[in-house]
């Protein structure tokens, strides 16, 4: 008699896991387009737990070579910048396009290089020679020249912040022809040329923003600077004033010129410059002003900010930042939850709290630079945000065991996120939330399961290297069981969503009609997950392909 365990019916729907992930466990390899999209949405060219920065660069180049679709590369560059909010990956894709399809490169150049920071990154990547060229081609030079001539004065001044390379380096190599004397004077001033070399332009041709900046820097007293700063053009970034600011009075004037996001991101800077003090006492008026701007409900809803930004600010805020301001970050995160789409039904959220999730979400960038935001912090925030909008959902933290999450409904979302991020720290068994779902929640109905992980499973339910039945992963074996229990409970089409927040090219569950793999830790992920659970069958790659050029 043939072996029923070997030829049982479930093995016919379980694909064999033929790849090995970075942790040495079984996995499914992404197709090249999906792997490239995953990397573009999560990669930062930093050292992460299982891959170095050079590994990411090698992987990127290999995947690009496998994708013979320049339009997809162009759309992915735009998606990576506009929806995943990445900086370095879209720049790399843009440089690649400059060698493969110059027409498409010009079409997306300004959308990818939407600020000076990304423009300088593109320039440095060209100069490095890592993508097939070491200098600006005539086509790339035209793109840089167009950008430099069409950028507003404020945008150019903002672009001048930063070095290695500097905007001066870019201007000297791109050599744009000024469109008028105002632009000629501005280029001369930005490149530190002698005034007589600006001819026929003169200092009188400098734009009003530059004249104000020069007056601010030349002011001899703190009070004179404060007067100028208080009336400064909003198109000029506050940090252009920072190096010359003479004291707390000036910094308070600068703070009142900042927008809510600049305030949120620079609390420690304001603290260092005594913005929250009035002599030896707290400056209650400034504290109230900053707290009010950060937690302005209308501004948060209008800008569609999500909780992620407020968690980052909270993690980075020094202990000395006034409590009223850190409390405003909690309030702002709660308000931002209203921008998260409500799911069609409760879900089970598998929250990876394994050791590898303790890595900085942007990787280690060298010279000791790394974001305080860890992968587990981001994953916990996803779980907390989904739970806040969908309170009947269930969160299951896991490493090599599943934990019972003690959730206090009265906790703020940032406190809830911090509580969830403290579980675990061991190995990785991505199948455990599904095992728990099949054991403990078989009689409840769910729209599906959302796994937030780096997907580096290497042990599953006590079985070495995480294999499930028929050579599949444990995740796939348990997922098929979950679908059967949900069908018995009346849910015919549950969905599995695997959110990967690390730049690896494999998964524990391959894309299918009922399975979505999505990469990234940006706010756009919430909308993609919601659409998929609503039975929108678009996949992650189709999200990229839907970008209009």
Short mmCIF file of C-alpha atoms in Angstrom, two decimals:
data_model
loop_
_atom_site.label_atom_id
_atom_site.label_comp_id
_atom_site.label_asym_id
_atom_site.label_seq_id
_atom_site.Cartn_x
_atom_site.Cartn_y
_atom_site.Cartn_z
CA UNK A 1 0.00 0.00 0.00
CA UNK A 2 1.37 3.43 -0.95
CA UNK A 3 2.42 5.68 1.94
CA UNK A 4 -0.41 8.09 2.80
CA UNK A 5 1.93 10.35 4.73
CA UNK A 6 4.10 10.75 1.67
CA UNK A 7 1.29 11.10 -0.87
CA UNK A 8 -1.36 12.84 1.22
CA UNK A 9 -3.59 15.31 -0.63
CA UNK A 10 -2.20 18.39 1.11
CA UNK A 11 1.23 17.92 -0.43
CA UNK A 12 -0.27 18.55 -3.86
CA UNK A 13 -0.92 22.19 -2.90
CA UNK A 14 2.34 22.71 -1.01
CA UNK A 15 5.22 23.92 -3.22
CA UNK A 16 8.64 22.60 -2.32
CA UNK A 17 11.00 25.13 -0.76
CA UNK A 18 14.02 24.89 -3.04
CA UNK A 19 15.92 27.98 -1.89
CA UNK A 20 17.96 28.56 1.26
CA UNK A 21 17.68 31.87 3.08
CA UNK A 22 20.46 33.88 4.69
CA UNK A 23 19.89 32.13 8.03
CA UNK A 24 20.30 28.68 6.44
CA UNK A 25 16.62 27.74 6.48
CA UNK A 26 14.26 26.69 3.68
CA UNK A 27 12.68 29.45 1.62
CA UNK A 28 11.08 30.34 -1.68
CA UNK A 29 13.09 32.54 -4.00
CA UNK A 30 11.35 35.59 -5.40
CA UNK A 31 11.20 36.12 -9.16
CA UNK A 32 13.74 38.74 -10.22
CA UNK A 33 11.23 41.61 -10.50
CA UNK A 34 9.76 40.94 -7.08
CA UNK A 35 13.19 40.50 -5.48
CA UNK A 36 14.31 43.79 -7.01
CA UNK A 37 11.15 45.54 -5.84
CA UNK A 38 11.67 44.11 -2.35
CA UNK A 39 15.23 45.39 -2.26
CA UNK A 40 14.26 48.81 -3.63
CA UNK A 41 11.62 49.22 -0.92
CA UNK A 42 13.81 48.12 2.01
CA UNK A 43 17.50 48.37 1.10
CA UNK A 44 19.57 51.22 2.49
CA UNK A 45 23.12 50.11 1.57
CA UNK A 46 23.73 49.60 5.28
CA UNK A 47 24.95 46.51 7.12
CA UNK A 48 21.97 44.50 8.37
CA UNK A 49 21.85 41.28 10.41
CA UNK A 50 22.35 38.83 7.54
CA UNK A 51 23.84 41.05 4.81
CA UNK A 52 26.51 43.71 4.46
CA UNK A 53 26.20 46.93 2.46
CA UNK A 54 28.39 45.45 -0.28
CA UNK A 55 26.15 42.34 -0.34
CA UNK A 56 23.18 44.60 -1.06
CA UNK A 57 25.03 46.38 -3.83
CA UNK A 58 26.06 43.06 -5.43
CA UNK A 59 22.53 41.74 -5.12
CA UNK A 60 21.09 44.91 -6.65
CA UNK A 61 23.38 44.74 -9.67
CA UNK A 62 22.66 41.04 -10.22
CA UNK A 63 18.91 41.58 -10.05
CA UNK A 64 19.07 44.57 -12.39
CA UNK A 65 20.93 42.40 -14.90
CA UNK A 66 18.11 39.86 -14.70
CA UNK A 67 15.36 42.40 -15.34
CA UNK A 68 15.24 43.21 -19.04
CA UNK A 69 12.44 45.73 -18.65
CA UNK A 70 13.57 49.33 -18.52
CA UNK A 71 10.05 50.68 -18.02
CA UNK A 72 9.72 48.53 -14.90
CA UNK A 73 13.05 49.93 -13.62
CA UNK A 74 11.78 53.46 -14.20
CA UNK A 75 8.50 52.75 -12.39
CA UNK A 76 10.33 51.04 -9.56
CA UNK A 77 12.64 54.05 -9.14
CA UNK A 78 9.56 56.28 -8.81
CA UNK A 79 7.77 53.83 -6.48
CA UNK A 80 10.85 53.48 -4.29
CA UNK A 81 11.12 57.25 -3.92
CA UNK A 82 7.51 58.44 -3.87
CA UNK A 83 5.79 55.61 -2.01
CA UNK A 84 8.49 53.75 -0.10
CA UNK A 85 10.31 57.04 0.73
CA UNK A 86 13.74 55.56 0.04
CA UNK A 87 16.73 57.68 -0.98
CA UNK A 88 19.67 55.57 -2.11
CA UNK A 89 17.89 52.73 -3.98
CA UNK A 90 15.92 55.00 -6.33
CA UNK A 91 19.12 56.94 -7.04
CA UNK A 92 20.87 53.68 -7.98
CA UNK A 93 18.02 52.72 -10.32
CA UNK A 94 18.15 56.17 -11.92
CA UNK A 95 21.87 55.84 -12.62
CA UNK A 96 21.21 52.39 -14.12
CA UNK A 97 18.59 53.88 -16.42
CA UNK A 98 21.13 56.46 -17.60
CA UNK A 99 23.11 53.59 -19.12
CA UNK A 100 20.12 51.63 -20.47
CA UNK A 101 17.39 54.06 -21.59
CA UNK A 102 18.14 57.77 -21.52
CA UNK A 103 14.61 58.74 -22.59
CA UNK A 104 13.12 56.99 -19.56
CA UNK A 105 15.87 58.40 -17.36
CA UNK A 106 14.89 61.94 -18.36
CA UNK A 107 11.20 61.11 -17.87
CA UNK A 108 11.61 60.15 -14.21
CA UNK A 109 14.72 62.14 -13.24
CA UNK A 110 12.94 64.99 -11.46
CA UNK A 111 10.50 62.65 -9.66
CA UNK A 112 13.34 60.55 -8.27
CA UNK A 113 15.81 63.39 -7.62
CA UNK A 114 13.08 65.44 -5.97
CA UNK A 115 15.47 67.19 -3.61
CA UNK A 116 19.13 68.10 -3.37
CA UNK A 117 19.99 65.21 -1.10
CA UNK A 118 18.92 62.65 -3.73
CA UNK A 119 20.48 64.72 -6.53
CA UNK A 120 23.84 64.63 -4.75
CA UNK A 121 23.43 60.88 -4.16
CA UNK A 122 22.89 60.31 -7.89
CA UNK A 123 25.98 62.40 -8.59
CA UNK A 124 28.11 60.41 -6.12
CA UNK A 125 26.89 57.08 -7.50
CA UNK A 126 27.85 58.16 -11.02
CA UNK A 127 31.23 59.35 -9.79
CA UNK A 128 31.86 56.04 -7.97
CA UNK A 129 31.78 54.00 -11.18
CA UNK A 130 29.73 51.22 -9.53
CA UNK A 131 27.09 51.33 -12.26
CA UNK A 132 29.17 51.40 -15.41
CA UNK A 133 30.25 55.05 -15.72
CA UNK A 134 32.53 57.39 -13.81
CA UNK A 135 31.43 60.75 -15.13
CA UNK A 136 28.38 62.57 -16.38
CA UNK A 137 27.41 61.54 -19.89
CA UNK A 138 26.04 64.31 -22.11
CA UNK A 139 22.53 63.02 -21.42
CA UNK A 140 23.00 62.94 -17.65
CA UNK A 141 24.64 66.34 -17.78
CA UNK A 142 21.53 67.74 -19.51
CA UNK A 143 19.33 66.23 -16.80
CA UNK A 144 21.44 67.85 -14.07
CA UNK A 145 21.49 71.16 -15.92
CA UNK A 146 17.71 71.13 -16.31
CA UNK A 147 17.23 70.35 -12.63
CA UNK A 148 19.61 73.11 -11.55
CA UNK A 149 18.05 75.74 -13.81
CA UNK A 150 14.44 74.87 -13.00
CA UNK A 151 14.80 74.43 -9.22
CA UNK A 152 13.46 77.26 -7.12
CA UNK A 153 15.86 79.43 -5.16
CA UNK A 154 14.68 77.84 -1.93
CA UNK A 155 15.25 74.36 -3.33
CA UNK A 156 18.78 75.25 -4.44
CA UNK A 157 19.60 76.79 -1.08
CA UNK A 158 18.29 73.66 0.67
CA UNK A 159 20.38 71.54 -1.69
CA UNK A 160 23.51 73.39 -0.60
CA UNK A 161 23.23 71.79 2.86
CA UNK A 162 25.58 68.80 3.01
CA UNK A 163 28.91 67.66 1.64
CA UNK A 164 30.65 64.68 0.02
CA UNK A 165 29.58 65.66 -2.57
CA UNK A 166 28.44 69.24 -2.14
CA UNK A 167 26.14 71.20 -4.42
CA UNK A 168 29.24 73.16 -5.44
CA UNK A 169 30.77 69.90 -6.73
CA UNK A 170 27.62 69.19 -8.72
CA UNK A 171 27.48 72.69 -10.22
CA UNK A 172 31.13 72.59 -11.22
CA UNK A 173 30.76 69.29 -13.06
CA UNK A 174 27.27 69.83 -14.52
CA UNK A 175 28.17 73.38 -15.72
CA UNK A 176 24.61 74.64 -16.27
CA UNK A 177 24.15 77.74 -18.44
CA UNK A 178 22.25 80.27 -16.28
CA UNK A 179 18.89 81.29 -17.71
CA UNK A 180 19.14 84.89 -16.43
CA UNK A 181 21.28 87.17 -14.29
CA UNK A 182 19.49 86.18 -11.08
CA UNK A 183 20.37 82.54 -11.69
CA UNK A 184 23.89 83.50 -12.83
CA UNK A 185 24.47 85.40 -9.59
CA UNK A 186 23.00 82.54 -7.54
CA UNK A 187 25.25 79.93 -9.19
CA UNK A 188 28.25 82.20 -8.64
CA UNK A 189 27.38 82.66 -4.97
CA UNK A 190 26.78 78.90 -4.43
CA UNK A 191 30.14 78.02 -5.98
CA UNK A 192 32.04 80.70 -4.03
CA UNK A 193 33.19 82.51 -7.16
CA UNK A 194 34.49 86.05 -6.93
CA UNK A 195 31.72 88.56 -7.65
CA UNK A 196 33.53 89.98 -10.68
CA UNK A 197 33.33 86.52 -12.26
CA UNK A 198 29.52 86.63 -12.18
CA UNK A 199 29.45 89.32 -14.88
CA UNK A 200 27.21 90.58 -16.26
CA UNK A 201 25.40 89.69 -13.02
CA UNK A 202 26.16 91.58 -9.81
CA UNK A 203 25.35 91.15 -6.12
CA UNK A 204 22.21 93.18 -6.71
CA UNK A 205 20.92 90.32 -8.89
CA UNK A 206 20.98 87.82 -6.02
CA UNK A 207 17.45 86.59 -5.15
CA UNK A 208 15.69 88.06 -2.12
CA UNK A 209 16.12 84.81 -0.15
CA UNK A 210 19.90 85.01 -0.52
CA UNK A 211 19.91 88.71 0.41
CA UNK A 212 17.97 87.83 3.60
CA UNK A 213 20.36 84.98 4.37
CA UNK A 214 23.38 87.24 3.90
CA UNK A 215 21.83 89.89 6.15
CA UNK A 216 21.12 87.29 8.83
CA UNK A 217 24.68 85.99 8.77
CA UNK A 218 26.10 89.52 8.86
CA UNK A 219 23.91 90.71 11.75
CA UNK A 220 26.06 91.65 14.74
CA UNK A 221 23.64 91.06 17.60
CA UNK A 222 21.31 88.29 18.73
CA UNK A 223 18.35 90.69 18.66
CA UNK A 224 19.07 91.79 15.07
CA UNK A 225 19.29 88.17 13.94
CA UNK A 226 16.05 87.31 15.70
CA UNK A 227 14.24 90.13 13.87
CA UNK A 228 15.47 88.87 10.50
CA UNK A 229 14.76 85.21 11.35
CA UNK A 230 11.23 86.07 12.46
CA UNK A 231 10.48 87.48 9.02
CA UNK A 232 12.47 84.98 6.98
CA UNK A 233 11.08 83.56 3.70
CA UNK A 234 9.38 80.21 4.38
CA UNK A 235 10.99 78.82 1.23
CA UNK A 236 14.40 78.83 2.95
CA UNK A 237 15.15 75.90 5.24
CA UNK A 238 15.78 76.73 8.86
CA UNK A 239 19.09 74.84 8.99
CA UNK A 240 20.68 77.41 6.67
CA UNK A 241 20.44 79.77 9.64
CA UNK A 242 21.69 77.30 12.23
CA UNK A 243 25.46 77.76 11.87
CA UNK A 244 25.22 81.52 12.33
CA UNK A 245 22.54 81.71 15.03
CA UNK A 246 23.92 83.71 17.96
CA UNK A 247 21.79 82.51 20.87
CA UNK A 248 18.49 81.21 22.32
CA UNK A 249 16.48 84.25 21.22
CA UNK A 250 17.45 83.57 17.61
CA UNK A 251 16.75 79.84 17.96
CA UNK A 252 13.28 80.58 19.29
CA UNK A 253 12.59 82.74 16.25
CA UNK A 254 13.89 79.91 14.02
CA UNK A 255 11.65 77.38 15.82
CA UNK A 256 8.60 79.52 15.06
CA UNK A 257 9.56 79.41 11.38
CA UNK A 258 9.76 75.60 11.35
CA UNK A 259 6.92 73.46 10.11
CA UNK A 260 5.47 70.65 12.27
CA UNK A 261 7.67 67.98 10.69
CA UNK A 262 10.88 70.01 11.14
CA UNK A 263 9.97 70.60 14.78
CA UNK A 264 9.28 66.90 15.31
CA UNK A 265 12.61 65.89 13.76
CA UNK A 266 14.76 68.44 15.59
CA UNK A 267 13.62 68.36 19.21
CA UNK A 268 17.12 67.57 20.49
CA UNK A 269 18.59 70.45 18.47
CA UNK A 270 16.09 72.87 19.99
CA UNK A 271 16.85 71.43 23.42
CA UNK A 272 20.59 72.01 23.00
CA UNK A 273 20.01 75.63 22.11
CA UNK A 274 17.81 76.33 25.16
CA UNK A 275 14.64 76.95 23.14
CA UNK A 276 12.57 75.39 25.95
CA UNK A 277 14.13 77.56 28.66
CA UNK A 278 13.61 81.11 29.81
CA UNK A 279 16.74 81.72 31.85
CA UNK A 280 16.75 79.00 34.49
CA UNK A 281 13.04 78.29 34.16
CA UNK A 282 11.02 76.43 31.51
CA UNK A 283 9.70 78.61 28.70
CA UNK A 284 6.10 77.45 28.91
CA UNK A 285 5.04 79.53 25.91
CA UNK A 286 7.60 77.86 23.61
CA UNK A 287 6.88 74.40 25.03
CA UNK A 288 3.16 74.89 24.41
CA UNK A 289 3.83 76.21 20.92
CA UNK A 290 6.01 73.25 19.87
CA UNK A 291 3.69 70.67 21.46
CA UNK A 292 0.69 72.26 19.77
CA UNK A 293 2.32 72.32 16.35
CA UNK A 294 3.44 68.68 16.60
CA UNK A 295 0.00 67.39 17.63
CA UNK A 296 -2.12 69.66 15.45
CA UNK A 297 -4.94 67.28 14.38
CA UNK A 298 -5.77 69.11 11.18
CA UNK A 299 -2.14 69.28 10.04
CA UNK A 300 -1.66 65.56 10.71
CA UNK A 301 -4.80 64.58 8.82
CA UNK A 302 -4.06 66.96 5.97
CA UNK A 303 -0.53 65.69 5.50
CA UNK A 304 -1.67 62.06 5.99
CA UNK A 305 1.16 61.37 8.40
CA UNK A 306 1.25 57.88 9.89
CA UNK A 307 2.47 56.86 13.37
CA UNK A 308 5.92 55.80 12.11
CA UNK A 309 7.34 59.33 12.10
CA UNK A 310 6.19 60.01 15.65
CA UNK A 311 7.69 56.76 16.93
CA UNK A 312 11.03 57.72 15.36
CA UNK A 313 10.88 61.13 17.05
CA UNK A 314 9.93 59.56 20.38
CA UNK A 315 12.79 57.02 20.24
CA UNK A 316 15.32 59.74 19.45
CA UNK A 317 14.10 62.41 21.86
CA UNK A 318 16.51 63.08 24.73
CA UNK A 319 15.28 62.51 28.27
CA UNK A 320 15.46 66.26 28.89
CA UNK A 321 12.89 67.11 26.21
CA UNK A 322 9.90 68.50 28.15
CA UNK A 323 7.24 65.93 29.04
CA UNK A 324 4.52 68.03 27.44
CA UNK A 325 6.29 67.66 24.08
CA UNK A 326 6.92 63.90 24.36
CA UNK A 327 3.29 63.56 25.42
CA UNK A 328 2.34 65.47 22.26
CA UNK A 329 4.19 62.81 20.22
CA UNK A 330 1.92 60.18 21.79
CA UNK A 331 -1.14 62.29 20.99
CA UNK A 332 0.05 62.84 17.43
CA UNK A 333 0.58 59.11 16.89
CA UNK A 334 -2.97 58.45 18.07
CA UNK A 335 -4.32 61.05 15.66
CA UNK A 336 -2.20 59.59 12.86
CA UNK A 337 -3.85 56.20 13.39
CA UNK A 338 -6.92 57.76 11.80
CA UNK A 339 -4.97 57.85 8.53
CA UNK A 340 -4.54 54.06 8.61
CA UNK A 341 -7.19 52.20 6.60
CA UNK A 342 -9.57 49.96 8.52
CA UNK A 343 -9.33 46.31 7.48
CA UNK A 344 -12.45 44.42 6.28
CA UNK A 345 -12.32 42.08 9.31
CA UNK A 346 -10.00 41.20 12.20
CA UNK A 347 -6.63 39.62 11.40
CA UNK A 348 -4.00 37.65 13.24
CA UNK A 349 -0.75 39.62 13.36
CA UNK A 350 2.43 37.59 13.68
CA UNK A 351 5.09 39.88 15.16
CA UNK A 352 8.68 38.70 14.74
CA UNK A 353 10.67 39.57 17.86
CA UNK A 354 13.68 37.35 17.13
CA UNK A 355 17.30 38.38 17.59
CA UNK A 356 17.86 39.48 13.99
CA UNK A 357 14.97 41.94 14.36
CA UNK A 358 17.09 43.89 16.84
CA UNK A 359 19.11 45.25 13.90
CA UNK A 360 18.74 48.92 12.99
CA UNK A 361 16.04 49.26 10.35
CA UNK A 362 18.37 51.25 8.11
CA UNK A 363 21.38 49.06 8.85
CA UNK A 364 24.74 50.17 10.14
CA UNK A 365 25.99 52.95 7.89
CA UNK A 366 29.62 53.10 9.06
CA UNK A 367 31.36 55.51 11.45
CA UNK A 368 29.00 54.32 14.16
CA UNK A 369 25.94 55.71 12.36
CA UNK A 370 22.75 53.70 12.74
CA UNK A 371 19.13 54.60 13.29
CA UNK A 372 17.81 54.01 16.81
CA UNK A 373 14.74 52.58 15.12
CA UNK A 374 15.14 48.80 15.06
CA UNK A 375 13.35 46.35 12.79
CA UNK A 376 11.41 45.09 15.81
CA UNK A 377 10.30 48.65 16.63
CA UNK A 378 8.88 49.06 13.14
CA UNK A 379 7.22 45.63 13.25
CA UNK A 380 5.70 46.35 16.66
CA UNK A 381 4.39 49.69 15.43
CA UNK A 382 2.72 47.99 12.45
CA UNK A 383 1.08 45.54 14.80
CA UNK A 384 0.01 48.24 17.25
CA UNK A 385 -1.36 50.48 14.48
CA UNK A 386 -3.38 47.66 12.91
CA UNK A 387 -4.65 46.70 16.36
CA UNK A 388 -5.65 50.26 17.15
CA UNK A 389 -7.81 50.50 14.01
CA UNK A 390 -8.98 46.87 14.18
CA UNK A 391 -9.31 46.11 17.91
CA UNK A 392 -10.70 42.56 17.49
CA UNK A 393 -7.46 41.50 15.83
CA UNK A 394 -4.95 39.29 17.67
CA UNK A 395 -1.20 39.98 18.04
CA UNK A 396 1.13 37.01 18.50
CA UNK A 397 4.77 37.95 19.19
CA UNK A 398 7.17 35.11 18.44
CA UNK A 399 10.78 33.98 18.12
CA UNK A 400 11.19 30.22 18.68
CA UNK A 401 8.09 30.30 20.84
CA UNK A 402 4.83 32.16 20.66
CA UNK A 403 4.09 34.67 23.40
CA UNK A 404 0.78 35.79 24.84
CA UNK A 405 0.70 39.54 24.39
CA UNK A 406 -0.67 41.38 27.40
CA UNK A 407 -2.43 44.27 25.73
CA UNK A 408 -3.68 47.24 27.73
CA UNK A 409 -6.34 48.96 25.60
CA UNK A 410 -5.72 52.24 27.41
CA UNK A 411 -2.06 52.31 26.31
CA UNK A 412 -1.13 54.89 23.74
CA UNK A 413 0.01 53.44 20.43
CA UNK A 414 3.66 54.32 21.16
CA UNK A 415 3.51 52.64 24.57
CA UNK A 416 1.79 49.63 23.03
CA UNK A 417 4.47 49.44 20.36
CA UNK A 418 7.22 49.60 23.00
CA UNK A 419 5.54 46.86 25.03
CA UNK A 420 5.23 44.54 22.02
CA UNK A 421 8.84 45.09 20.92
CA UNK A 422 10.21 43.69 24.21
CA UNK A 423 9.17 40.08 23.67
CA UNK A 424 11.59 37.41 22.50
CA UNK A 425 15.10 37.89 21.16
CA UNK A 426 15.93 34.29 20.22
CA UNK A 427 15.82 32.39 16.92
CA UNK A 428 13.12 32.61 14.26
CA UNK A 429 10.12 30.36 13.67
CA UNK A 430 7.81 32.23 11.31
CA UNK A 431 5.24 29.42 11.32
CA UNK A 432 4.42 29.84 15.02
CA UNK A 433 1.66 32.49 14.66
CA UNK A 434 -0.08 30.13 12.24
CA UNK A 435 0.39 27.19 14.62
CA UNK A 436 -1.18 29.28 17.39
CA UNK A 437 -4.00 30.35 15.08
CA UNK A 438 -4.80 26.73 14.27
CA UNK A 439 -4.69 25.69 17.93
CA UNK A 440 -6.20 28.59 19.86
CA UNK A 441 -8.29 30.53 17.38
CA UNK A 442 -9.72 27.82 15.12
CA UNK A 443 -13.31 28.77 15.99
CA UNK A 444 -12.88 32.48 15.31
CA UNK A 445 -13.08 34.08 11.87
CA UNK A 446 -10.37 36.34 10.42
CA UNK A 447 -9.77 38.13 7.14
CA UNK A 448 -6.35 36.53 7.22
CA UNK A 449 -2.93 36.56 8.81
CA UNK A 450 -0.34 39.34 8.58
CA UNK A 451 3.26 38.36 9.30
CA UNK A 452 5.70 41.21 10.00
CA UNK A 453 9.22 39.81 9.90
CA UNK A 454 12.59 39.75 8.18
CA UNK A 455 11.46 36.30 6.94
CA UNK A 456 14.72 34.61 7.99
CA UNK A 457 13.08 31.52 9.47
CA UNK A 458 15.55 28.77 10.30
CA UNK A 459 13.64 26.56 12.73
CA UNK A 460 9.96 25.63 12.63
CA UNK A 461 7.96 24.00 15.39
CA UNK A 462 10.91 21.96 16.58
CA UNK A 463 11.80 20.67 13.11
CA UNK A 464 15.35 21.44 12.07
CA UNK A 465 15.61 24.16 9.40
CA UNK A 466 11.88 24.75 9.30
CA UNK A 467 10.62 22.29 6.71
CA UNK A 468 6.91 21.54 6.62
CA UNK A 469 5.14 18.76 4.81
CA UNK A 470 6.20 17.66 1.36
CA UNK A 471 9.39 19.74 1.49
CA UNK A 472 7.47 22.99 1.89
CA UNK A 473 8.16 25.55 4.61
CA UNK A 474 6.36 25.22 7.92
CA UNK A 475 4.52 28.47 7.11
CA UNK A 476 2.93 26.93 4.02
CA UNK A 477 1.94 23.73 5.84
CA UNK A 478 0.25 25.69 8.63
CA UNK A 479 -1.33 28.14 6.18
CA UNK A 480 -3.16 25.35 4.37
CA UNK A 481 -4.45 24.09 7.73
CA UNK A 482 -5.60 27.62 8.62
CA UNK A 483 -7.51 27.95 5.35
CA UNK A 484 -9.36 24.70 6.08
CA UNK A 485 -10.35 25.78 9.60
CA UNK A 486 -11.51 29.17 8.30
CA UNK A 487 -13.52 27.53 5.51
CA UNK A 488 -15.25 25.40 8.15
CA UNK A 489 -16.01 28.62 10.08
CA UNK A 490 -17.48 30.27 6.98
CA UNK A 491 -14.54 32.29 5.60
CA UNK A 492 -13.94 31.01 2.08
CA UNK A 493 -11.01 33.19 1.05
CA UNK A 494 -8.64 34.25 3.86
CA UNK A 495 -5.41 35.97 2.85
CA UNK A 496 -1.82 35.68 4.06
CA UNK A 497 0.29 38.86 3.96
CA UNK A 498 4.05 38.67 4.53
CA UNK A 499 5.51 42.10 5.25
CA UNK A 500 9.28 41.92 4.88
CA UNK A 501 11.17 44.81 6.44
CA UNK A 502 14.68 43.65 5.52
CA UNK A 503 16.41 43.56 2.10
CA UNK A 504 16.53 39.80 1.54
CA UNK A 505 15.42 38.07 -1.67
CA UNK A 506 13.35 35.20 -0.31
CA UNK A 507 10.17 34.42 1.58
CA UNK A 508 8.50 31.72 3.64
CA UNK A 509 5.38 31.75 1.42
CA UNK A 510 5.41 32.31 -2.36
CA UNK A 511 3.07 34.79 -4.07
CA UNK A 512 -0.30 33.27 -4.99
CA UNK A 513 -3.91 34.38 -5.28
CA UNK A 514 -4.19 34.06 -1.48
CA UNK A 515 -0.66 35.20 -0.54
CA UNK A 516 0.91 38.64 -0.81
CA UNK A 517 4.57 39.42 -0.18
CA UNK A 518 5.35 43.08 0.25
CA UNK A 519 8.61 44.80 1.14
CA UNK A 520 9.10 48.00 3.04
CA UNK A 521 8.54 49.83 6.28
CA UNK A 522 6.94 52.95 4.81
CA UNK A 523 3.40 54.10 5.44
CA UNK A 524 2.33 53.00 1.94
CA UNK A 525 2.34 49.38 3.15
CA UNK A 526 -0.88 49.89 5.12
CA UNK A 527 -2.84 50.75 2.00
CA UNK A 528 -1.42 47.82 0.02
CA UNK A 529 -2.36 45.37 2.80
CA UNK A 530 -5.87 46.81 3.10
CA UNK A 531 -6.45 46.56 -0.66
CA UNK A 532 -5.28 42.94 -0.73
CA UNK A 533 -7.50 41.91 2.18
CA UNK A 534 -10.40 43.58 0.41
CA UNK A 535 -9.85 41.00 -2.37
CA UNK A 536 -7.97 43.36 -4.65
CA UNK A 537 -5.73 40.79 -6.30
CA UNK A 538 -2.99 43.23 -7.28
CA UNK A 539 0.40 42.03 -6.15
CA UNK A 540 3.37 44.02 -4.88
CA UNK A 541 4.97 43.99 -8.34
CA UNK A 542 1.69 45.17 -9.85
CA UNK A 543 1.71 48.05 -7.38
CA UNK A 544 5.00 49.07 -8.94
CA UNK A 545 3.78 48.45 -12.48
CA UNK A 546 0.74 50.63 -11.81
CA UNK A 547 2.96 53.70 -11.39
CA UNK A 548 2.27 56.16 -14.20
CA UNK A 549 5.32 57.68 -15.85
#
